PDB file of C-alpha atoms in Angstrom:
ATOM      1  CA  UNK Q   1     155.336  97.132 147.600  1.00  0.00           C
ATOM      2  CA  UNK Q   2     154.462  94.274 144.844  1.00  0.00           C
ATOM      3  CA  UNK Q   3     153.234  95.902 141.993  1.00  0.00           C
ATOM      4  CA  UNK Q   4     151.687  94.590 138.554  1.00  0.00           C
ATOM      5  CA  UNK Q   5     152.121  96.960 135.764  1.00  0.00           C
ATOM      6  CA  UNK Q   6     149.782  96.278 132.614  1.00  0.00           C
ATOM      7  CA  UNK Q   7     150.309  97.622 129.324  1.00  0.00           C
ATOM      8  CA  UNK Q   8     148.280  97.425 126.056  1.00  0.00           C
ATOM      9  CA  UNK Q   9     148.773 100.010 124.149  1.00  0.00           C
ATOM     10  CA  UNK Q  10     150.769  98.826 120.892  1.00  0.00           C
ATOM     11  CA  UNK Q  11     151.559  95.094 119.673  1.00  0.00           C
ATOM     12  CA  UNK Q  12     152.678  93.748 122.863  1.00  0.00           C
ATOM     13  CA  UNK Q  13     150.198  92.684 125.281  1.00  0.00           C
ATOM     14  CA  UNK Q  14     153.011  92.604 128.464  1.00  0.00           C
ATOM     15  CA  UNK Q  15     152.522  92.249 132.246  1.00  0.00           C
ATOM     16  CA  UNK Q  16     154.968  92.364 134.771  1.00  0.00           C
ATOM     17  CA  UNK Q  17     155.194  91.660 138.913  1.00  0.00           C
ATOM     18  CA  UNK Q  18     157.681  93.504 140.641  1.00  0.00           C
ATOM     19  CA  UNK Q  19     158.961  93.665 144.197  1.00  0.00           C
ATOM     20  CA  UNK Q  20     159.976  97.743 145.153  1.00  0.00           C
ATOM     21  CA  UNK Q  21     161.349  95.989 148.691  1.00  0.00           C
ATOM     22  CA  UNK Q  22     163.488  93.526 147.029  1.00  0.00           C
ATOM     23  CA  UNK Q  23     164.279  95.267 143.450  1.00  0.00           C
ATOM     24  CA  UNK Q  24     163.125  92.325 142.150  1.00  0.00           C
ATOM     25  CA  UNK Q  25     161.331  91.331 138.615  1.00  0.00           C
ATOM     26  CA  UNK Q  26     158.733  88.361 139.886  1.00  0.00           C
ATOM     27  CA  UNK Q  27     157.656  87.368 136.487  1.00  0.00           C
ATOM     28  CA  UNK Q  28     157.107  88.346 133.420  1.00  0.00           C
ATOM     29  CA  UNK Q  29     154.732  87.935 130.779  1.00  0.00           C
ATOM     30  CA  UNK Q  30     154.769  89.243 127.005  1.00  0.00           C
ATOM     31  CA  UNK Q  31     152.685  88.577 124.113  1.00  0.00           C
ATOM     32  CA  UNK Q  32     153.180  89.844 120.742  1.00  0.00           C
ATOM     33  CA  UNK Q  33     149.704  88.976 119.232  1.00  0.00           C
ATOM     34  CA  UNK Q  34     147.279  90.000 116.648  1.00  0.00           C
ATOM     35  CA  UNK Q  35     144.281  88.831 119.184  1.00  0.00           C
ATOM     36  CA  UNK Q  36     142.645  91.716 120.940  1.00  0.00           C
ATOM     37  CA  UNK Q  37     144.308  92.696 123.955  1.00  0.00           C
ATOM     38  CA  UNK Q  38     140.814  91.730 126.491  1.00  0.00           C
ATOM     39  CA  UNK Q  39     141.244  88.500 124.917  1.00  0.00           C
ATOM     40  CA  UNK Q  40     144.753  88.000 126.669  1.00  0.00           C
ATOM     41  CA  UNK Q  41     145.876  90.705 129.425  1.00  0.00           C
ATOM     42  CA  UNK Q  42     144.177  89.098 132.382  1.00  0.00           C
ATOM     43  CA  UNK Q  43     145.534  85.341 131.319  1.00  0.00           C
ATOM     44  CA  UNK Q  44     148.815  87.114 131.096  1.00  0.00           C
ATOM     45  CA  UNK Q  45     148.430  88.627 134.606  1.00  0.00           C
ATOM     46  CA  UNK Q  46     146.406  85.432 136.285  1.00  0.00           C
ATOM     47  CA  UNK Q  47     149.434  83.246 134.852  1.00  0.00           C
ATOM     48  CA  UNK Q  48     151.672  85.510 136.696  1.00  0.00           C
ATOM     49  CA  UNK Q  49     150.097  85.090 139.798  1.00  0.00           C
ATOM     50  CA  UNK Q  50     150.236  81.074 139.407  1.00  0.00           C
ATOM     51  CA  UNK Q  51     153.831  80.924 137.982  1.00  0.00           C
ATOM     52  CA  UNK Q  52     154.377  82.942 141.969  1.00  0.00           C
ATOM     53  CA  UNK Q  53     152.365  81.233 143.778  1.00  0.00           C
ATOM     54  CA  UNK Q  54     150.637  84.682 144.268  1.00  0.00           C
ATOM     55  CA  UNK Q  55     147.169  85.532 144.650  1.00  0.00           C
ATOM     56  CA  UNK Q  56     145.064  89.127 143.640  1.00  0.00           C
ATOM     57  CA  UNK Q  57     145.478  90.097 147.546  1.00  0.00           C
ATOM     58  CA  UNK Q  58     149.430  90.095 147.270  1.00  0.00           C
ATOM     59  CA  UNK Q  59     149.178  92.935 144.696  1.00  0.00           C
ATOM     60  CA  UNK Q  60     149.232  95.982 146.422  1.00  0.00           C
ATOM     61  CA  UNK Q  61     148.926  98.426 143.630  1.00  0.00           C
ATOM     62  CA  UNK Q  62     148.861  98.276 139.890  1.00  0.00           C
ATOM     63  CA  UNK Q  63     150.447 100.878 137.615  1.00  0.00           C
ATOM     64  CA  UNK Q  64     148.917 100.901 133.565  1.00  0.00           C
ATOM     65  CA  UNK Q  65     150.151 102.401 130.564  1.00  0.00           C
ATOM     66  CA  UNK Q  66     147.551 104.942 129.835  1.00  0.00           C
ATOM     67  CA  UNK Q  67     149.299 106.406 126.584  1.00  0.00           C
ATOM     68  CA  UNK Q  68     150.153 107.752 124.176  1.00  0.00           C
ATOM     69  CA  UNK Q  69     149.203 104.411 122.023  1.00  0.00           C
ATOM     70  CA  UNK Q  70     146.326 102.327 120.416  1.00  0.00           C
ATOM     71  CA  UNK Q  71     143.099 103.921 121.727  1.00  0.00           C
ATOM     72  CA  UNK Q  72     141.329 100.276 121.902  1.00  0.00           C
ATOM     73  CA  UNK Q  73     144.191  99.310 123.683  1.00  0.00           C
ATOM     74  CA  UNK Q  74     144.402 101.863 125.999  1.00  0.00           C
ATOM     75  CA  UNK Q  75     140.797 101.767 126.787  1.00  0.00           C
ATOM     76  CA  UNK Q  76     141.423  98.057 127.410  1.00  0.00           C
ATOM     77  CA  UNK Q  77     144.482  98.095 129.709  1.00  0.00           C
ATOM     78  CA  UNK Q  78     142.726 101.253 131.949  1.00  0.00           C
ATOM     79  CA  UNK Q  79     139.230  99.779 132.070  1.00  0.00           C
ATOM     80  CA  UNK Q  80     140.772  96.516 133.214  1.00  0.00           C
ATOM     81  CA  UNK Q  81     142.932  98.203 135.932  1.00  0.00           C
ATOM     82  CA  UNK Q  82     140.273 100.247 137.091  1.00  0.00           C
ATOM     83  CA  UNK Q  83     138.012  97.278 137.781  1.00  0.00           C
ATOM     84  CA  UNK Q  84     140.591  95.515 139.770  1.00  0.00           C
ATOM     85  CA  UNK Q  85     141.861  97.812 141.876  1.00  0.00           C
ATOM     86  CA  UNK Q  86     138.398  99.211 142.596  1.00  0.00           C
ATOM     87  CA  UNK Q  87     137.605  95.154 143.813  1.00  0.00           C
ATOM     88  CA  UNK Q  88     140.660  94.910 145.156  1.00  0.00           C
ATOM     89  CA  UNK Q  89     140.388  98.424 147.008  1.00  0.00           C
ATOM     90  CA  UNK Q  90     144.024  99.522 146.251  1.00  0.00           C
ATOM     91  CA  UNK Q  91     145.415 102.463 144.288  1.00  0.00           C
ATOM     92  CA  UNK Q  92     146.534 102.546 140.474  1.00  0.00           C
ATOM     93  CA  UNK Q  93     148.324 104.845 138.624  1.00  0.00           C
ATOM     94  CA  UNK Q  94     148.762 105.675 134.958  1.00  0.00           C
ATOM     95  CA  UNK Q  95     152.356 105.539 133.453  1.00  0.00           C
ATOM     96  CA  UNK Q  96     152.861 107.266 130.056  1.00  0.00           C
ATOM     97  CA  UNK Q  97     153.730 104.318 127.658  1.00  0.00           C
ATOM     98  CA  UNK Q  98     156.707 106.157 126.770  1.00  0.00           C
ATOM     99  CA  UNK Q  99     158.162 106.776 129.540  1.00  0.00           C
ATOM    100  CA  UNK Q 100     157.924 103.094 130.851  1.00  0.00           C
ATOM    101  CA  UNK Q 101     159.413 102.394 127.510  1.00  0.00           C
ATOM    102  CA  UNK Q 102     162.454 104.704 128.671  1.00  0.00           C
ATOM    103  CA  UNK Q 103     162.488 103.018 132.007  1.00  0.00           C
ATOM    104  CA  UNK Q 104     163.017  99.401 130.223  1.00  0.00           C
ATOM    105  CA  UNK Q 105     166.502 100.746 129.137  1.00  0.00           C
ATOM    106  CA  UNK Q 106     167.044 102.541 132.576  1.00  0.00           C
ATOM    107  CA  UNK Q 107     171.149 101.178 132.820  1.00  0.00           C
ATOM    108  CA  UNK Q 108     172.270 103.302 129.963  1.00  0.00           C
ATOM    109  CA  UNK Q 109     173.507 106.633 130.834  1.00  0.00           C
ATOM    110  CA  UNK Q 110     172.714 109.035 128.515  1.00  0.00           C
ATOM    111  CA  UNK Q 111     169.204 110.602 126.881  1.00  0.00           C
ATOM    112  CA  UNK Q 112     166.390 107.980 125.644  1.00  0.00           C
ATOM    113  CA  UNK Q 113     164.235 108.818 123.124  1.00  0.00           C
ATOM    114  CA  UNK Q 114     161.121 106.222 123.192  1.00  0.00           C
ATOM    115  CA  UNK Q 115     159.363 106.792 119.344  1.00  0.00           C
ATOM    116  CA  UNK Q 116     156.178 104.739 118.737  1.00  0.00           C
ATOM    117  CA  UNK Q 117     154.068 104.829 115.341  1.00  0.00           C
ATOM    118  CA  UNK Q 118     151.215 107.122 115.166  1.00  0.00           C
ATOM    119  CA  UNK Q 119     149.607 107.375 111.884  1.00  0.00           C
ATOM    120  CA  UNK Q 120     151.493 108.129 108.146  1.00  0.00           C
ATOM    121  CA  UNK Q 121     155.111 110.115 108.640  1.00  0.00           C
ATOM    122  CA  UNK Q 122     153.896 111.332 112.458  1.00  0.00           C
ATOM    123  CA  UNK Q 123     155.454 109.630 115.794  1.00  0.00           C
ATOM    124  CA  UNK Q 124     154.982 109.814 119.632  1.00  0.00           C
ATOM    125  CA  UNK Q 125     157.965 110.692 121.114  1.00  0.00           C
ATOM    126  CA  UNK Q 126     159.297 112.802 124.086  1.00  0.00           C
ATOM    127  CA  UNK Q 127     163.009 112.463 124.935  1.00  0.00           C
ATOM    128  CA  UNK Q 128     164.105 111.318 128.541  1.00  0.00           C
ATOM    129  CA  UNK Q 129     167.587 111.184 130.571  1.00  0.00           C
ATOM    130  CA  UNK Q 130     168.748 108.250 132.609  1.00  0.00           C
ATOM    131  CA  UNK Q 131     171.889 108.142 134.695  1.00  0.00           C
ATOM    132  CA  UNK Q 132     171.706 104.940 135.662  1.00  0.00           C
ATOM    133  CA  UNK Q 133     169.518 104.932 138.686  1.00  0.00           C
ATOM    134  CA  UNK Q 134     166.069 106.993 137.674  1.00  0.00           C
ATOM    135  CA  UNK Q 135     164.628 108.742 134.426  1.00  0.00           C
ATOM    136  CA  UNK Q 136     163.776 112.242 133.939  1.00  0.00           C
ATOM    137  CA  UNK Q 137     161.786 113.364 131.651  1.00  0.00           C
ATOM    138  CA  UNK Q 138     163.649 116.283 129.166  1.00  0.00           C
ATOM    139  CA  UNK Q 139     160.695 116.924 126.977  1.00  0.00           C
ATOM    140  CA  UNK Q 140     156.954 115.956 127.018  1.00  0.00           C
ATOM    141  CA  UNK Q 141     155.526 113.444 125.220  1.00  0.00           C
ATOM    142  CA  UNK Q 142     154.019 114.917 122.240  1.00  0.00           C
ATOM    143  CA  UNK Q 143     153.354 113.668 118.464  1.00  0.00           C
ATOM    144  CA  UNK Q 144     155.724 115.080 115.918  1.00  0.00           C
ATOM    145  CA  UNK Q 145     156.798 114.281 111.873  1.00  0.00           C
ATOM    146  CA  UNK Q 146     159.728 112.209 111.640  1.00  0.00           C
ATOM    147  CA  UNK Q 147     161.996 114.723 110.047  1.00  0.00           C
ATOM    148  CA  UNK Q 148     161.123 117.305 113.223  1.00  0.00           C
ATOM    149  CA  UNK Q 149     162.586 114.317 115.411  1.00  0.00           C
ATOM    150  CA  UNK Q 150     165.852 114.041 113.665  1.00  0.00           C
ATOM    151  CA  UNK Q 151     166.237 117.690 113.784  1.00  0.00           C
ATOM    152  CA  UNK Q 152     165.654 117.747 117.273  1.00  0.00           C
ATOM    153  CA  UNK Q 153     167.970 115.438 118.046  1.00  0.00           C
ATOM    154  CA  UNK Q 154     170.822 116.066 116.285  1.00  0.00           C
ATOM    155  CA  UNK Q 155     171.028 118.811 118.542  1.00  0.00           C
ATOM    156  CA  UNK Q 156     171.487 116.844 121.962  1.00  0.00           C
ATOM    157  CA  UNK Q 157     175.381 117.241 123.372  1.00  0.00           C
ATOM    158  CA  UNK Q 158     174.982 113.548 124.513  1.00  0.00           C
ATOM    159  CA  UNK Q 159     174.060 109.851 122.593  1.00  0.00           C
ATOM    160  CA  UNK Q 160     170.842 108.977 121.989  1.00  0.00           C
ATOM    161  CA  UNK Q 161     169.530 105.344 122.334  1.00  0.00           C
ATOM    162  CA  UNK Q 162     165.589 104.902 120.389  1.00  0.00           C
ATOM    163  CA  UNK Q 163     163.660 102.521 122.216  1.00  0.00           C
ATOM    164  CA  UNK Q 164     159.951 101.635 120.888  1.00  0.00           C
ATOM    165  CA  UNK Q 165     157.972 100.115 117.486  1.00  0.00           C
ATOM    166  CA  UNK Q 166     159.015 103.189 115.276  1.00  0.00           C
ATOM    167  CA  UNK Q 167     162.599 102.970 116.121  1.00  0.00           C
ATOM    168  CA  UNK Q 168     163.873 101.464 112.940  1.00  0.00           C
ATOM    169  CA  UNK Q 169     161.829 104.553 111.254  1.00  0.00           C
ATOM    170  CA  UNK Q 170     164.041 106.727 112.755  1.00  0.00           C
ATOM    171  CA  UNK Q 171     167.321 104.909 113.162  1.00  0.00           C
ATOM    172  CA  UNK Q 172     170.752 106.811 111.595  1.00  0.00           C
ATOM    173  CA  UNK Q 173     173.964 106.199 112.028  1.00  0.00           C
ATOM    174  CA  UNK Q 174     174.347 109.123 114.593  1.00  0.00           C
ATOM    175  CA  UNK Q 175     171.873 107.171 117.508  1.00  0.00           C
ATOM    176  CA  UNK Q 176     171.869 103.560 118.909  1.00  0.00           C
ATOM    177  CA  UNK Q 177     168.874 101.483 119.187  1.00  0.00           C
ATOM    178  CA  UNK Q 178     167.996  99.430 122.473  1.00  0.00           C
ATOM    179  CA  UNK Q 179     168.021  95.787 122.452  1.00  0.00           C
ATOM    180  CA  UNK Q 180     165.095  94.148 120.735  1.00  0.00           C
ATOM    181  CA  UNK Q 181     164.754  92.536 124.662  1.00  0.00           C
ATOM    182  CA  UNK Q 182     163.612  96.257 125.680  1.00  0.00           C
ATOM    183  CA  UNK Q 183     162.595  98.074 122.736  1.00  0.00           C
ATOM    184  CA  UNK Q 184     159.034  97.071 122.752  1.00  0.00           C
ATOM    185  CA  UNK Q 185     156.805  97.245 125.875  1.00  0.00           C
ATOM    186  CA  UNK Q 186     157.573  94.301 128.591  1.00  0.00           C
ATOM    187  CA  UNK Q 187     155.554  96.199 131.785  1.00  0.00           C
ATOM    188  CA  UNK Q 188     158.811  96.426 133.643  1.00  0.00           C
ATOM    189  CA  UNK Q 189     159.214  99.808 132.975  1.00  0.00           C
ATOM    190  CA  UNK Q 190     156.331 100.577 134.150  1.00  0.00           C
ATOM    191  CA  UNK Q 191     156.419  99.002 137.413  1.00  0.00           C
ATOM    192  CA  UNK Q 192     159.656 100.630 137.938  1.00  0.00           C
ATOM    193  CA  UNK Q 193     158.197 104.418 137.031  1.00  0.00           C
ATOM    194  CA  UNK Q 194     155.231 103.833 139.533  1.00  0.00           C
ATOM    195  CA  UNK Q 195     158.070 102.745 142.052  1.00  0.00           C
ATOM    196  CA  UNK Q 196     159.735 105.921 141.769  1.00  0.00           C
ATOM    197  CA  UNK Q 197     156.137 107.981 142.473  1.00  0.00           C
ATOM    198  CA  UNK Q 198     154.981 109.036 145.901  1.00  0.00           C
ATOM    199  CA  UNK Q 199     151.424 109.824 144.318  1.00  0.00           C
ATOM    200  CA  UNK Q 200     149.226 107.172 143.524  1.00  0.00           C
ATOM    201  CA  UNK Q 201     145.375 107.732 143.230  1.00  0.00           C
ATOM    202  CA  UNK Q 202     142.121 105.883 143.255  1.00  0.00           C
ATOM    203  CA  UNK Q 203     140.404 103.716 139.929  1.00  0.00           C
ATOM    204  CA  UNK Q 204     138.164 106.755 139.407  1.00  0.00           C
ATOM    205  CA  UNK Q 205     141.137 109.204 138.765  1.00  0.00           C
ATOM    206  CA  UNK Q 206     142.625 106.993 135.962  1.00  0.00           C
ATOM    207  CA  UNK Q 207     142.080 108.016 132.201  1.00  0.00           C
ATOM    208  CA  UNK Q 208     143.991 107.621 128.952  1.00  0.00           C
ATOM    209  CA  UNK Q 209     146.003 110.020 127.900  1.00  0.00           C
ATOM    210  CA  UNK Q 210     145.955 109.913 123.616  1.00  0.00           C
ATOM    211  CA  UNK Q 211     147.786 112.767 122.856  1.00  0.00           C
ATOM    212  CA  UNK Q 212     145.913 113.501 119.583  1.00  0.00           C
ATOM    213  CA  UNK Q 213     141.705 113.258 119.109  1.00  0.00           C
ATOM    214  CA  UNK Q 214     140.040 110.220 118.668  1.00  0.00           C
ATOM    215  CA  UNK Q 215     138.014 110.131 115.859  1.00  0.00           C
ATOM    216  CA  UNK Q 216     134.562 110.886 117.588  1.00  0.00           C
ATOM    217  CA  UNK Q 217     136.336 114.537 118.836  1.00  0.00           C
ATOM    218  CA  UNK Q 218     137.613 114.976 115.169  1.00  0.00           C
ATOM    219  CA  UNK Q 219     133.999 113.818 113.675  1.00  0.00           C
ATOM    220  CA  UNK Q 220     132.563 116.178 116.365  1.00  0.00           C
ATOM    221  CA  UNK Q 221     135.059 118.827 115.285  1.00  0.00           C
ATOM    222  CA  UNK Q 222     134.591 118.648 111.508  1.00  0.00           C
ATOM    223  CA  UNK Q 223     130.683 119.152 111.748  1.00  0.00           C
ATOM    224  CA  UNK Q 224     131.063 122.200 114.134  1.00  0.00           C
ATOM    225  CA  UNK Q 225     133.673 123.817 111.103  1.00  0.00           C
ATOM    226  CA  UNK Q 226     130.839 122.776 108.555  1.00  0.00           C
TER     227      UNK Q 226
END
């Protein structure tokens, strides 16, 4: 199965083509960019596809990160993935952003602990075990103060490795940090997650996943306390 993961939920505008028959990273393409991510996702992918010689009917599914993250982003990367695979009649699936961000380190052996910047002292984190050959997940994604984190963690019997843009927030002398080549989103990860899943689903399934309100639910929410 070829598949094209797209993710723009942070910085990093990053898509990816991988080959689940060969193990195989096609290409690559990442972007760190203050430009809106609709301005440069599908040149990313369509760059892809002419660096392989590829065209949109050699994709056969496309996995997006659909959070936690940047809410524009989000609603960027999953509107533009649910448009193309409903053209392109094949199935999607949403990836959370941090666990593709866990999968980008999958060769260490030991827990991973993706952390990406919410808003003031809070994070989006969930912690995650690799052994190698797959991740599991060990807790949920879920936003959390900093200081909650480290507490957290210092309790895990095994090393911890922070991958993501809030890593150096977080960074002691008790965990490791991943390689600046993994530690931000590249869409690898997620093309290996979706890899891993027997369950894809269909463009109208797909939705972000923010993990907090967006600011019309906490408008909406405010008024009804009034």
């Amino acid at each position: 199965m070829r598949i094209l993961g797209i993710d723009t939920s942070g910085k990093v505008a990053a898509a990816a083509l991988y080959d689940s028959v060969l193990s195989c990273v096609l290409a690559q393409q990442v972007l760190y960019t203050k430009r809106t991510h609709s301005q440069v996702i599908m040149p990313l992918v369509e760059r892809i596809l002419s660096d392989t010689g590829m065209t949109w009917q050699d994709i056969d599914g496309i996995a997006v990160a659909n959070g936690p993250g940047s809410y524009t982003g989000l609603r960027i990367g999953v509107a533009a993935v649910k448009a193309m695979t409903f053209a392109l009649d094949i199935p999607c699936i949403g990836i959370s952003t941090l666990e593709g961000l866990a999968w980008q380190s999958l060769t260490w052996q030991g827990y991973l602990c993706p952390v990406m910047a919410a808003r003031q002292t809070l994070l989006y984190t969930g912690l995650y075990k690799s052994d190698g050959k797959t991740i599991t997940c060990v807790w949920d994604d879920q936003i959390c103060e900093i200081s909650a984190l480290l507490e957290r963690l210092a309790t895990l019997d095994q090393p911890v490795v922070l991958t993501g843009d809030a890593a150096g927030l977080v960074e002691s002398d008790a965990f490791c940090t991943a390689s600046p080549a993994v530690r931000l989103q590249n869409g690898i990860g997620l093309c290996l997650a979706a890899a891993s899943r027997e369950c894809w689903s269909r463009p109208e399934s797909l939705m972000p996943e923010y993990l907090q309100l967006v600011k019309a639910e906490k408008d909406l929410r405010d008024r009804k306390k009034a």
